[in-house]
Short mmCIF file of C-alpha atoms and ligand atoms in Angstrom, two decimals:
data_model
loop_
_atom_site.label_atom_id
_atom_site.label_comp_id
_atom_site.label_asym_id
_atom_site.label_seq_id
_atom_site.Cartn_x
_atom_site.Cartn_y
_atom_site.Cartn_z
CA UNK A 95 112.37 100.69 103.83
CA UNK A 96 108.57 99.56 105.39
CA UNK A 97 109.04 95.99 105.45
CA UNK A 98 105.21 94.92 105.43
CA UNK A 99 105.76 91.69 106.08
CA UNK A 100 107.41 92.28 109.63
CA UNK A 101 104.74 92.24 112.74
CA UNK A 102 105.46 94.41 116.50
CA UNK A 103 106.69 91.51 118.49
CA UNK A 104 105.09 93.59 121.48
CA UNK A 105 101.46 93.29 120.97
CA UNK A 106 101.16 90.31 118.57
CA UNK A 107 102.99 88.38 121.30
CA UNK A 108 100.48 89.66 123.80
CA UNK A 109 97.87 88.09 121.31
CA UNK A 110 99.25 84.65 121.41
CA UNK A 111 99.83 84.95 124.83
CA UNK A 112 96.05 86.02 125.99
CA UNK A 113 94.63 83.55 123.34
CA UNK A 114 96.35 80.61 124.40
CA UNK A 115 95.78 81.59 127.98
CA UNK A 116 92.08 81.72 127.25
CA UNK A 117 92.37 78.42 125.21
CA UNK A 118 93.83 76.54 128.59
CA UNK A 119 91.63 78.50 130.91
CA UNK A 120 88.67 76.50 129.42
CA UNK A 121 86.43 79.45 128.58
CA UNK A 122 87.36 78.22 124.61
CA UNK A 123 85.48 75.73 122.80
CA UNK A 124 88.84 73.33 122.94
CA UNK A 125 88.57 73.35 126.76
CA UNK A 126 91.45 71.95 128.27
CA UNK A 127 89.45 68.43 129.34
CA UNK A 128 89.99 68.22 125.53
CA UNK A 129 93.47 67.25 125.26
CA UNK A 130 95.07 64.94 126.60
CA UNK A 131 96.70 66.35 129.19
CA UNK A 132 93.46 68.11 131.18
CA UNK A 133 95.08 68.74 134.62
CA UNK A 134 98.24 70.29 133.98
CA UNK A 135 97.29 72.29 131.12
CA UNK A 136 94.57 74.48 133.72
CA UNK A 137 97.68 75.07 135.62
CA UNK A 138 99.52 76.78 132.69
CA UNK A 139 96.83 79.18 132.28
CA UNK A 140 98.59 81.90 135.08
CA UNK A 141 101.63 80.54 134.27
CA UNK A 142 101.90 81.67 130.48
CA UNK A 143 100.91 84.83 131.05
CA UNK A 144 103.49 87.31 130.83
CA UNK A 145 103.83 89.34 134.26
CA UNK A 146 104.65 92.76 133.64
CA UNK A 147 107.95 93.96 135.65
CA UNK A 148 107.12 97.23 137.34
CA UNK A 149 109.48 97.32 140.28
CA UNK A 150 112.07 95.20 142.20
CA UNK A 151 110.93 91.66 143.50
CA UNK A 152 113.09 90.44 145.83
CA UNK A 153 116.27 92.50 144.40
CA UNK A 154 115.61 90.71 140.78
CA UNK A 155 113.89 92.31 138.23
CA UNK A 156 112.60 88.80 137.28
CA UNK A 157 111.38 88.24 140.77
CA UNK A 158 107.48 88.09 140.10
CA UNK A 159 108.07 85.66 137.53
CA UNK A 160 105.87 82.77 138.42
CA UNK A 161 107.00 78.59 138.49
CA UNK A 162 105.60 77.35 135.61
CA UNK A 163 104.92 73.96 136.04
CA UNK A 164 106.64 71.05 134.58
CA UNK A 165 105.65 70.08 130.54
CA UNK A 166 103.03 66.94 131.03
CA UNK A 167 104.69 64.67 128.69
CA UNK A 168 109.13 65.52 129.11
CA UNK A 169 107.90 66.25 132.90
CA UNK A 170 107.30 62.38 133.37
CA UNK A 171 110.93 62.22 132.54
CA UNK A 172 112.68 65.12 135.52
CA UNK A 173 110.14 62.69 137.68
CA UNK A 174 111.81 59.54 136.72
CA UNK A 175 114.88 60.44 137.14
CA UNK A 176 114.58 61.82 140.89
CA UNK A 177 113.32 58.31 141.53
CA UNK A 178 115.55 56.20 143.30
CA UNK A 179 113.71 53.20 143.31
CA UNK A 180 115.82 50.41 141.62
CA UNK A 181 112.23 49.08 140.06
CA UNK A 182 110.65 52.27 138.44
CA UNK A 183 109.69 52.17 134.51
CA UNK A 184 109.41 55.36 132.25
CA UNK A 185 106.48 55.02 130.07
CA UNK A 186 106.14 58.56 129.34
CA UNK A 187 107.77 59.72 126.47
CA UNK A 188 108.20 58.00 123.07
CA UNK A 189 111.28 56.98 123.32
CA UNK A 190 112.08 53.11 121.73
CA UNK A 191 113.88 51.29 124.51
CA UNK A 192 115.39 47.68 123.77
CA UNK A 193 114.62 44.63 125.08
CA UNK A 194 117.35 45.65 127.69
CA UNK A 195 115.50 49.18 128.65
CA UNK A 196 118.20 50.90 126.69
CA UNK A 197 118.21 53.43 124.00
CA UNK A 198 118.61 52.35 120.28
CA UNK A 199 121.22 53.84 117.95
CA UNK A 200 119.87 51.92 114.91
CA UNK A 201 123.02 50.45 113.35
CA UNK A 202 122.78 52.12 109.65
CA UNK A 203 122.35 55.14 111.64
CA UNK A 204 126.00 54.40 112.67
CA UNK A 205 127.30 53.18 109.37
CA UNK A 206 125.86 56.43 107.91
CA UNK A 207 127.93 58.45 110.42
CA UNK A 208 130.69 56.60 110.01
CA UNK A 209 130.51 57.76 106.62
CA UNK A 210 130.26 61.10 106.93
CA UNK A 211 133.09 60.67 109.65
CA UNK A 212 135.38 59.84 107.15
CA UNK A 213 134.84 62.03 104.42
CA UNK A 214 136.95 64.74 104.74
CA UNK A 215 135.66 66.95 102.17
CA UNK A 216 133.15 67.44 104.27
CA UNK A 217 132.75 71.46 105.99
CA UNK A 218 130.70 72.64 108.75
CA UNK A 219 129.37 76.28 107.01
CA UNK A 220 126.02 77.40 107.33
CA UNK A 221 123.26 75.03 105.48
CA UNK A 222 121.25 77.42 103.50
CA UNK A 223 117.80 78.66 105.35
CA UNK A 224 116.10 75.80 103.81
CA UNK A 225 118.18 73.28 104.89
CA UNK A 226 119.83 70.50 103.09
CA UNK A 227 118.84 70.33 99.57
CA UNK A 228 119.07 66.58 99.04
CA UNK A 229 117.91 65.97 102.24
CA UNK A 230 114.37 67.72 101.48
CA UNK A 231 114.38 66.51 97.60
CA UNK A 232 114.71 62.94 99.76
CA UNK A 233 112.27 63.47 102.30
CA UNK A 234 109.35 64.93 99.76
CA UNK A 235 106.51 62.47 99.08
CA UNK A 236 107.49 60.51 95.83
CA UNK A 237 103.94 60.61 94.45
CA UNK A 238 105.00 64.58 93.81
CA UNK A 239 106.43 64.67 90.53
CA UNK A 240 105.76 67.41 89.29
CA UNK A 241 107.49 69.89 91.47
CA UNK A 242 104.79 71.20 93.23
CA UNK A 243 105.96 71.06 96.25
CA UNK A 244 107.92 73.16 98.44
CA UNK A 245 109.84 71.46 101.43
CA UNK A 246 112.16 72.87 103.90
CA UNK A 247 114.41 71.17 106.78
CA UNK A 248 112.82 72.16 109.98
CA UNK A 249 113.53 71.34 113.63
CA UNK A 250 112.03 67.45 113.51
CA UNK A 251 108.62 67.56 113.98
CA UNK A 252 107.83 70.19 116.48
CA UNK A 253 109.58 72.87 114.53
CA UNK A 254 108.07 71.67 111.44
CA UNK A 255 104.56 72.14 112.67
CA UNK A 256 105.40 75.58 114.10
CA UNK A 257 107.29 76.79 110.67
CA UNK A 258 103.90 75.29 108.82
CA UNK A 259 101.65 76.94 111.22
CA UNK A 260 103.49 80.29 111.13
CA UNK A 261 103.27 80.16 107.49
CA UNK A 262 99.32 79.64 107.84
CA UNK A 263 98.86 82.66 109.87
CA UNK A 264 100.73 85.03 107.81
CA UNK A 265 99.80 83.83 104.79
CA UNK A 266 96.14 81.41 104.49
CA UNK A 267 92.66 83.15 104.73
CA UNK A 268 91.31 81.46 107.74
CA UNK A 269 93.14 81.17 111.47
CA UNK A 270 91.24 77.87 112.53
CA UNK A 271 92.45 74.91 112.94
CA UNK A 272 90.55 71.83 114.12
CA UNK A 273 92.54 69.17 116.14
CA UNK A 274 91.33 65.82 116.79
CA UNK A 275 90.18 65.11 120.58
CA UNK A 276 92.39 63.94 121.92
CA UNK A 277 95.73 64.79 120.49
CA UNK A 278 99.58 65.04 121.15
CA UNK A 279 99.85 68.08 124.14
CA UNK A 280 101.94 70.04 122.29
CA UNK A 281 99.86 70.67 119.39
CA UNK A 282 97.39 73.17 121.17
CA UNK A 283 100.57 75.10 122.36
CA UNK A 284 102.17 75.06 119.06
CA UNK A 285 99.43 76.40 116.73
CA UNK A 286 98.39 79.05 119.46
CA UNK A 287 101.67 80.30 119.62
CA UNK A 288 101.85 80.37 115.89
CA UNK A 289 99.01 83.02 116.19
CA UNK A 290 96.20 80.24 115.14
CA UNK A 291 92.57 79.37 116.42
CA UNK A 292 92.44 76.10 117.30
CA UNK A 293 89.34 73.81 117.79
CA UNK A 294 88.44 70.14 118.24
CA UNK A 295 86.85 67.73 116.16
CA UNK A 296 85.78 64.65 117.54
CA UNK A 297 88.17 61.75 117.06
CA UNK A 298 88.22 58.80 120.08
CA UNK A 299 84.97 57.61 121.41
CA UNK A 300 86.24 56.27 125.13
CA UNK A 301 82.91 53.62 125.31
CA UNK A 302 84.42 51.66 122.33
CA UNK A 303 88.05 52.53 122.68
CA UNK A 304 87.70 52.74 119.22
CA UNK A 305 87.34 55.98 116.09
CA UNK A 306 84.41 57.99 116.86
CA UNK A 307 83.88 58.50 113.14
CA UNK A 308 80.53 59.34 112.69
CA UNK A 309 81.04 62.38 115.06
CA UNK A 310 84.35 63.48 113.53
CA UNK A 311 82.45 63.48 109.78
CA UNK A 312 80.01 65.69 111.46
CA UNK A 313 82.48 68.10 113.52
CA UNK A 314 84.39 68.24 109.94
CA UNK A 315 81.04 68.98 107.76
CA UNK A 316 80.09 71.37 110.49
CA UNK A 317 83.49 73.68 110.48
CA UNK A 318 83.82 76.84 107.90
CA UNK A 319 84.52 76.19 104.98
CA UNK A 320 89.01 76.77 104.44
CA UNK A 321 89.32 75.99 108.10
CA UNK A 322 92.98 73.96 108.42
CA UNK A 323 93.13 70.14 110.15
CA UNK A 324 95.01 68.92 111.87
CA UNK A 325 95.17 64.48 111.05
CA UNK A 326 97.88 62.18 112.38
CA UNK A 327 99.10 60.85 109.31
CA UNK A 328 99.19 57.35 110.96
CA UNK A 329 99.88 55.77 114.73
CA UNK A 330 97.53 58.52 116.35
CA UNK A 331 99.23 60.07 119.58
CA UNK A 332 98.05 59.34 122.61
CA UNK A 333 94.85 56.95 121.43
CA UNK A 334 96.47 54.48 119.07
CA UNK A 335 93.37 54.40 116.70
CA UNK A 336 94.01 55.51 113.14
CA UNK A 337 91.02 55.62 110.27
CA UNK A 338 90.89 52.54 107.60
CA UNK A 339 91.43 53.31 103.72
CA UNK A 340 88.50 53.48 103.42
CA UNK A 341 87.70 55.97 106.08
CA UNK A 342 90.10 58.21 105.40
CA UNK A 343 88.39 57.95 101.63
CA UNK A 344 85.93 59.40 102.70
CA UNK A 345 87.72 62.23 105.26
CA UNK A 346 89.43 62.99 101.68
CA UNK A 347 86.37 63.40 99.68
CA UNK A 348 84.97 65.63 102.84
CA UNK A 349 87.19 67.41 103.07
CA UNK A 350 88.15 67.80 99.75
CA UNK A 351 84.48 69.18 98.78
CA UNK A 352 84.32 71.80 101.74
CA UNK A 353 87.88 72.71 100.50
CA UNK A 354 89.46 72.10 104.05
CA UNK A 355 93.46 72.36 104.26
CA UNK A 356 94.83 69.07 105.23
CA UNK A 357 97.86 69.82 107.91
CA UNK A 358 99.43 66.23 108.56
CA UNK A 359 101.23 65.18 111.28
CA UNK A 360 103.70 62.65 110.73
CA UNK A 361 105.49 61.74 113.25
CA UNK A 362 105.31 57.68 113.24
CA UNK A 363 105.68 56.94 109.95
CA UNK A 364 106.89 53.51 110.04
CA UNK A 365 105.61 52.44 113.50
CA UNK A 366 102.40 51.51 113.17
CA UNK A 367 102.33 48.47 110.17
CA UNK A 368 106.39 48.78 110.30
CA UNK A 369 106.27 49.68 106.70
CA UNK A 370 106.94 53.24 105.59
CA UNK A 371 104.94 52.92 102.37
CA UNK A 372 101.78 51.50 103.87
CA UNK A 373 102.42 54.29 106.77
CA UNK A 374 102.04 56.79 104.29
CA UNK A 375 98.96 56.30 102.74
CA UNK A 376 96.91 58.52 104.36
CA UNK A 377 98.94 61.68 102.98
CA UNK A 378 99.52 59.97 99.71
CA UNK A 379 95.27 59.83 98.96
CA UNK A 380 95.46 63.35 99.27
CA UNK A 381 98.31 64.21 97.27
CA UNK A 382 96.97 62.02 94.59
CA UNK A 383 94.12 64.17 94.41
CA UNK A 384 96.37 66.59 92.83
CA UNK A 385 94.90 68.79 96.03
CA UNK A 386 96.49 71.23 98.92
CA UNK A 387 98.29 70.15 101.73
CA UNK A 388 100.84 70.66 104.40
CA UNK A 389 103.26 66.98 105.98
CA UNK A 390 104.93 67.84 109.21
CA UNK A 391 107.74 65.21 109.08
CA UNK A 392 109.62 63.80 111.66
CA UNK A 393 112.63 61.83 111.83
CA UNK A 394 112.78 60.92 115.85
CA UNK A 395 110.90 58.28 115.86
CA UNK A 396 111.29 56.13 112.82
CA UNK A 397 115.32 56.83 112.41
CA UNK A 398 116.01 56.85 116.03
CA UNK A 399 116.89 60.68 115.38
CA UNK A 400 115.15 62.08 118.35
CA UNK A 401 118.06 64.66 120.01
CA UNK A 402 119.19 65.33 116.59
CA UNK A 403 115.98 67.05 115.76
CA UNK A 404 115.56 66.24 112.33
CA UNK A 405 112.13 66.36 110.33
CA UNK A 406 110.61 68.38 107.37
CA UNK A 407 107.56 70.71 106.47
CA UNK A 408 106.24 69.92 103.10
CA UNK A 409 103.29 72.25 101.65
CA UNK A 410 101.99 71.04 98.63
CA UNK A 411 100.48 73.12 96.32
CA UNK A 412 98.56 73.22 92.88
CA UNK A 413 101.21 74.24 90.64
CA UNK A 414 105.30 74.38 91.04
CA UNK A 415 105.13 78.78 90.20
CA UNK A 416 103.33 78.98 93.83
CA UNK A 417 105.60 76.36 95.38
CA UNK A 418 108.47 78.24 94.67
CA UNK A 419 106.81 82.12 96.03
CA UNK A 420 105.44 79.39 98.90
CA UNK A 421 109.27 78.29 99.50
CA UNK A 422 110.44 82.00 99.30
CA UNK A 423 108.08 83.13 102.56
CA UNK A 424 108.77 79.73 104.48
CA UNK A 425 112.58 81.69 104.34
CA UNK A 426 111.41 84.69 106.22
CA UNK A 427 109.62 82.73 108.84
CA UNK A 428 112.48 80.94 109.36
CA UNK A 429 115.05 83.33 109.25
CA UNK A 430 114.18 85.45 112.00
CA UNK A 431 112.96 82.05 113.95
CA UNK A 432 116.96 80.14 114.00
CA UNK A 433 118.08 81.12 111.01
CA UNK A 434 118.76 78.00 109.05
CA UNK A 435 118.51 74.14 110.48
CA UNK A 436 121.65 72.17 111.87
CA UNK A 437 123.58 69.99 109.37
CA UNK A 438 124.64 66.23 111.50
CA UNK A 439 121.53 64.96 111.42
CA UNK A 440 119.95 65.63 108.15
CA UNK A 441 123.25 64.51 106.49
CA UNK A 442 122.79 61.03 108.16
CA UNK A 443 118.95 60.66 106.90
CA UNK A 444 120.46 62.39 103.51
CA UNK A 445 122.89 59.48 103.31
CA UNK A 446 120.61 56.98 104.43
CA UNK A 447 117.91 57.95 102.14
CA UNK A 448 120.12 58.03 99.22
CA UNK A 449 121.45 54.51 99.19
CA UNK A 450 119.68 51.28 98.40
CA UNK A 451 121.28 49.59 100.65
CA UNK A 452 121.34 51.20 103.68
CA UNK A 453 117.79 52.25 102.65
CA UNK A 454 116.96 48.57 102.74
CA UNK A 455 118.91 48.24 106.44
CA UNK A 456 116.88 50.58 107.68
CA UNK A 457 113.16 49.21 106.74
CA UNK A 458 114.45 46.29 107.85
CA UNK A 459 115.64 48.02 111.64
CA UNK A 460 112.74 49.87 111.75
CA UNK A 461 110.52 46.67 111.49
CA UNK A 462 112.25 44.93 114.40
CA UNK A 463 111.18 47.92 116.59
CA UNK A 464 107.56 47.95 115.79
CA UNK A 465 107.33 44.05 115.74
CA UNK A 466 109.34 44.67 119.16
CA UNK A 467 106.44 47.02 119.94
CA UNK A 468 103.75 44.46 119.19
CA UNK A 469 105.04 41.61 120.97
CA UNK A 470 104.70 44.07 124.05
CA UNK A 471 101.39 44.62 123.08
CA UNK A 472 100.62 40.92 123.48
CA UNK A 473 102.95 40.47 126.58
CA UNK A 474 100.93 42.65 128.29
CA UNK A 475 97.78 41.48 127.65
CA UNK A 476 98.07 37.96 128.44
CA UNK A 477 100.08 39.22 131.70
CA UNK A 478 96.45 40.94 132.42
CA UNK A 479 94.68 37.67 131.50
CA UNK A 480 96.53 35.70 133.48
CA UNK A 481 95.78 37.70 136.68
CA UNK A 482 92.08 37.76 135.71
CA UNK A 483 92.48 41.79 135.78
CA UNK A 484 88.73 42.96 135.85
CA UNK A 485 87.76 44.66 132.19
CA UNK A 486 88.48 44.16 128.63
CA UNK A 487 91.98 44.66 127.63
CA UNK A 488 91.72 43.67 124.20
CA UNK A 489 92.32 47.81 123.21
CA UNK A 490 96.34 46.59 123.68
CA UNK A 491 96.50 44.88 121.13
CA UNK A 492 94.07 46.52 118.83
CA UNK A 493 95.52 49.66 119.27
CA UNK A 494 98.53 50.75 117.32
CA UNK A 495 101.77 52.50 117.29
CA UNK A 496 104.19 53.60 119.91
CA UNK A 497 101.31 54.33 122.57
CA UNK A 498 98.81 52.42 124.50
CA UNK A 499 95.79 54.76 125.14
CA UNK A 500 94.84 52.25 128.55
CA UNK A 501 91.80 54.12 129.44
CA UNK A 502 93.17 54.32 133.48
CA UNK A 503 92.11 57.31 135.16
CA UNK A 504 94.46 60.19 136.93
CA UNK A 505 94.06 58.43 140.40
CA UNK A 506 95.20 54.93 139.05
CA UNK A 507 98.05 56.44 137.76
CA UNK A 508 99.05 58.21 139.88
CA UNK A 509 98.51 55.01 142.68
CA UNK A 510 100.76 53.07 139.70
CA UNK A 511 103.47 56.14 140.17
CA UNK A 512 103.12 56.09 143.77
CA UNK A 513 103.26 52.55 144.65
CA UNK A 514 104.85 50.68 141.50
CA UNK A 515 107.44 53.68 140.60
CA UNK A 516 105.70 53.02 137.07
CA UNK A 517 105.83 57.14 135.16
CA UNK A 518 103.54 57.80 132.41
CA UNK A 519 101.21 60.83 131.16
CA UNK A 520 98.44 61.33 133.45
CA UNK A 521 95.70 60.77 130.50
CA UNK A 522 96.79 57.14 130.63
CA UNK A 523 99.11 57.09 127.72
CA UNK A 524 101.31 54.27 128.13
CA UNK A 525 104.73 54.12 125.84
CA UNK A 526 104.79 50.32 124.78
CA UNK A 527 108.30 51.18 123.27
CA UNK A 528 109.42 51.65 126.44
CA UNK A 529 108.76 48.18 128.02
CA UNK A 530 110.52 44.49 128.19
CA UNK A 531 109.99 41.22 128.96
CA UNK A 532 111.27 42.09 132.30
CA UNK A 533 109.12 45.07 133.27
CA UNK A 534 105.69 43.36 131.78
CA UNK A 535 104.81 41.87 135.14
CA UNK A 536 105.57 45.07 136.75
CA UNK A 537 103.32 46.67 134.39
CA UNK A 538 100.48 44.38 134.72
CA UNK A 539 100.95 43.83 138.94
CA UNK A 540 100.93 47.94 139.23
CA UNK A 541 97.67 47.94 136.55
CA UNK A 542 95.83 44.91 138.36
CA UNK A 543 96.33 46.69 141.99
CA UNK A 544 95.09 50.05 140.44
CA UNK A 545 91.71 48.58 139.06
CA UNK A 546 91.15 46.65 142.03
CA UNK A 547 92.05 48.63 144.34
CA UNK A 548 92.69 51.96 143.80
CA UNK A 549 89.66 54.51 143.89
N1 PLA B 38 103.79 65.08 116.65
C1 PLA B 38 103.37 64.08 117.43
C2 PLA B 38 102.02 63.51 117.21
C3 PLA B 38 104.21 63.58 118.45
O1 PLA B 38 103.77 62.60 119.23
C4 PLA B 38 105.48 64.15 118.63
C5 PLA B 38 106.39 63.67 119.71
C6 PLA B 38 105.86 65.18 117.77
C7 PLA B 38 105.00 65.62 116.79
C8 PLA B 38 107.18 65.90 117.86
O2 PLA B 38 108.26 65.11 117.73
P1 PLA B 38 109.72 65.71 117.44
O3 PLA B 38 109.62 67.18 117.50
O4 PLA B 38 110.59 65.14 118.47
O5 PLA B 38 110.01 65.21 116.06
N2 PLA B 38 105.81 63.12 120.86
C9 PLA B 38 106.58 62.48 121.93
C10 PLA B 38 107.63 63.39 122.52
C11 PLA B 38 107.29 61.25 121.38
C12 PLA B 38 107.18 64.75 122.91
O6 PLA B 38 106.14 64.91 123.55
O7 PLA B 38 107.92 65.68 122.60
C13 PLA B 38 105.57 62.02 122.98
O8 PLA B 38 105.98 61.38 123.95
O9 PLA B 38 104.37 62.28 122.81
#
């Protein structure tokens, strides 16, 4: 039997593959100078591209395949790790270090593994294609009550955002999707792949360091009416500015009356007021509008989770009778895609999630990292002070979340990689999880000598 609903992997690959090609080759309205990773992406363009075997290369059928370059963001990390220098500092990826540089198994993380350790009742078949029911009844917004909602266990955030956008294409009248400028590098890639359009809406206004919000209101009033968009739910990746209430009031009443499809992003729930609930208000004003929407959840960040690659994709809908035919095509996309999610890792936010008490443990961890965060923020920027580093700096600690968004240039740092062994993304995105105490002067020597001297 004709199953409609399966597309020829050869030429609908081909599709993707030419679109996003075109989309980092810069002849598409979100140029690559609009994310935040400008130089590497242009580099991708040949790179993506499939190249068509016709005859032997070098005795390997795979010997025209082209070096693709490293990934700008886990590429700062292969680079670290080939230095030998006994002072470099990784700043690249969002990764919470302690106040010792080392990663952070958060302790109820433990206990809830311990748990699960010991109970021998417990089996390693096959979790359903959805995942783990109670770990998606658990990680659905509680303002849903009424079933409307269908949410499936996805590969942490990444593969949550590819499962929603795959959904999207197959299944939601219109392809474009408008992501803020700039955003997270992978999101392009993702929703390209995915077999979406994606364009830019204006987000961070460099002058002010701060929301360009006037020009995103107009970039949003100006796109067709359906189009999908893309809004960090809170803790914006790479800039560290997120809208007030009130703002996103008004994106919500915008967007709400040009019947635009909110797709959040949530990947830092938690880490920018260290609260989850005051995290979460930006999705919650939309679902209380009894509205549309798809959450991209992730449970790296916020749980310490990150390897275990544990998140959800929530699409809320109008009523629970289109949830449910909603849930039953989110099956076949992920069917054919890996089949169903692993089990560790969901279990331990399952088990987490369903206790008071360990519930209560973890707010309480999870507020010790982004306090841990913020007293970087303020370490740095009296370090800066104190050497009478030319510019305002203030942006540190305005700016919030896992990232500093320093406004350095590619030469500084790459002068701050060169001469200080310091690694972060070339856009200037520093990870303030990933300093100390003892790197801070580091940090603010390599940034003073880059201002001052560097071209
Ligand atoms: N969305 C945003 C906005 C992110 O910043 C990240 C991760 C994700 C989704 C995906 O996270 P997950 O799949 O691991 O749940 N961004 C990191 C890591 C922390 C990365 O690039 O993969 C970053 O350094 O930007």
């Amino acid at each position: 039997m004709e199953d409609a609903t399966v597309r020829p992997i050869g030429p609908s690959t081909g599709r993707r593959l030419s679109a996003l090609a075109r989309h980092l080759g810069g002849d598409h309205p979100a140029s690559p100078s609009s994310t935040s990773e400008a130089a590497p992406m242009a580099s991708l363009n040949h790179a993506i591209a499939p190249s068509h075997t016709s005859a032997f290369h070098g005795g390997s059928v795979f010997g025209n395949v082209v070096q693709a370059p490293e990934d700008p963001i886990l590429g700062v990390t292969v680079a670290y790790n080939k230095d030998p220098s006994p002072v470099k500092v990784n700043l690249g990826v969002g990764a919470y270090r302690t106040e010792e540089g080392k990663p952070l198994v958060l302790n109820v993380v433990r206990r809830a593994e311990q748990l699960l350790v010991n109970d021998l009742s417990r089996v390693k078949e096959y979790l359903p294609i959805t995942g783990l029911a109670e770990f998606n009844k658990l990680s659905a917004n509680p303002a849903i009550q009424e079933n409307r909602v269908a949410t499936v266990q996805c590969l942490s955030g990444t593969g949550s955002l590819r499962v929603g956008a795959e959904f999207l294409a197959k299944h939601y009248h219109e392809r474009t999707i408008y992501i803020p400028l700039p955003t997270w590098g992978n999101h392009p890639k993702v929703f390209t792949l995915a077999g979406l359009s994606v364009k830019t809406y204006r987000y961070y206004d460099p002058t002010t360091r701060g929301l360009n919000f006037q020009g995103l209101l107009e970039d949003l009033n100006a796109s067709p009416t359906g189009a999908i968009v893309l809004l960090h739910a809170c803790a914006h990746n790479p800039t560290g500015v997120d809208p007030t209430v009130e703002q996103w009031e008004q994106i919500r009443q915008l967007m709400r009356s040009k019947e635009l499809l909110p797709f959040f992003d949530s990947a830092y729930q938690g880490f920018a007021s260290g609260n989850l609930d005051a995290d979460a208000q930006s999705v919650r004003l939309f679902v209380a509008d009894g509205g549309e929407l798809l959450a991209a959840q992730s449970y790296a960040k916020n749980m310490g989770l990150y390897g275990e690659r544990v998140g959800a994709l929530s699409i809320v809908c109008r009523a629970a009778d289109v949830a449910g035919r909603v849930e039953s095509q989110l099956k076949l996309v992920i069917r054919p895609m890996y089949s169903n999610p692993p089990i560790h890792g969901a279990s331990i936010v399952a088990t987490i999630l369903r206790d008071r008490e360990l519930y209560n443990e973890w707010t309480v961890e999870l507020k010790a990292m982004a306090d841990r965060i913020i007293s970087m923020r303020h370490l740095l920027y009296d370090a800066l002070r104190s050497r009478g580093t030319p510019g305002d700096w203030s942006h540190i600690i305005k700016q919030i979340g896992m990232f500093t968004f320093t406004g350095l240039n590619t030469e500084q740092v790459a002068f701050m990689t060169r001469e200080y062994h310091i690694y972060m993304t070339s856009d200037g995105r520093i990870s303030m999880a990933g300093l100390s105490s003892r790197t801070v002067p580091h940090l603010a020597d390599a940034i003073h000598a880059a201002v001052t001297r560097a071209v």
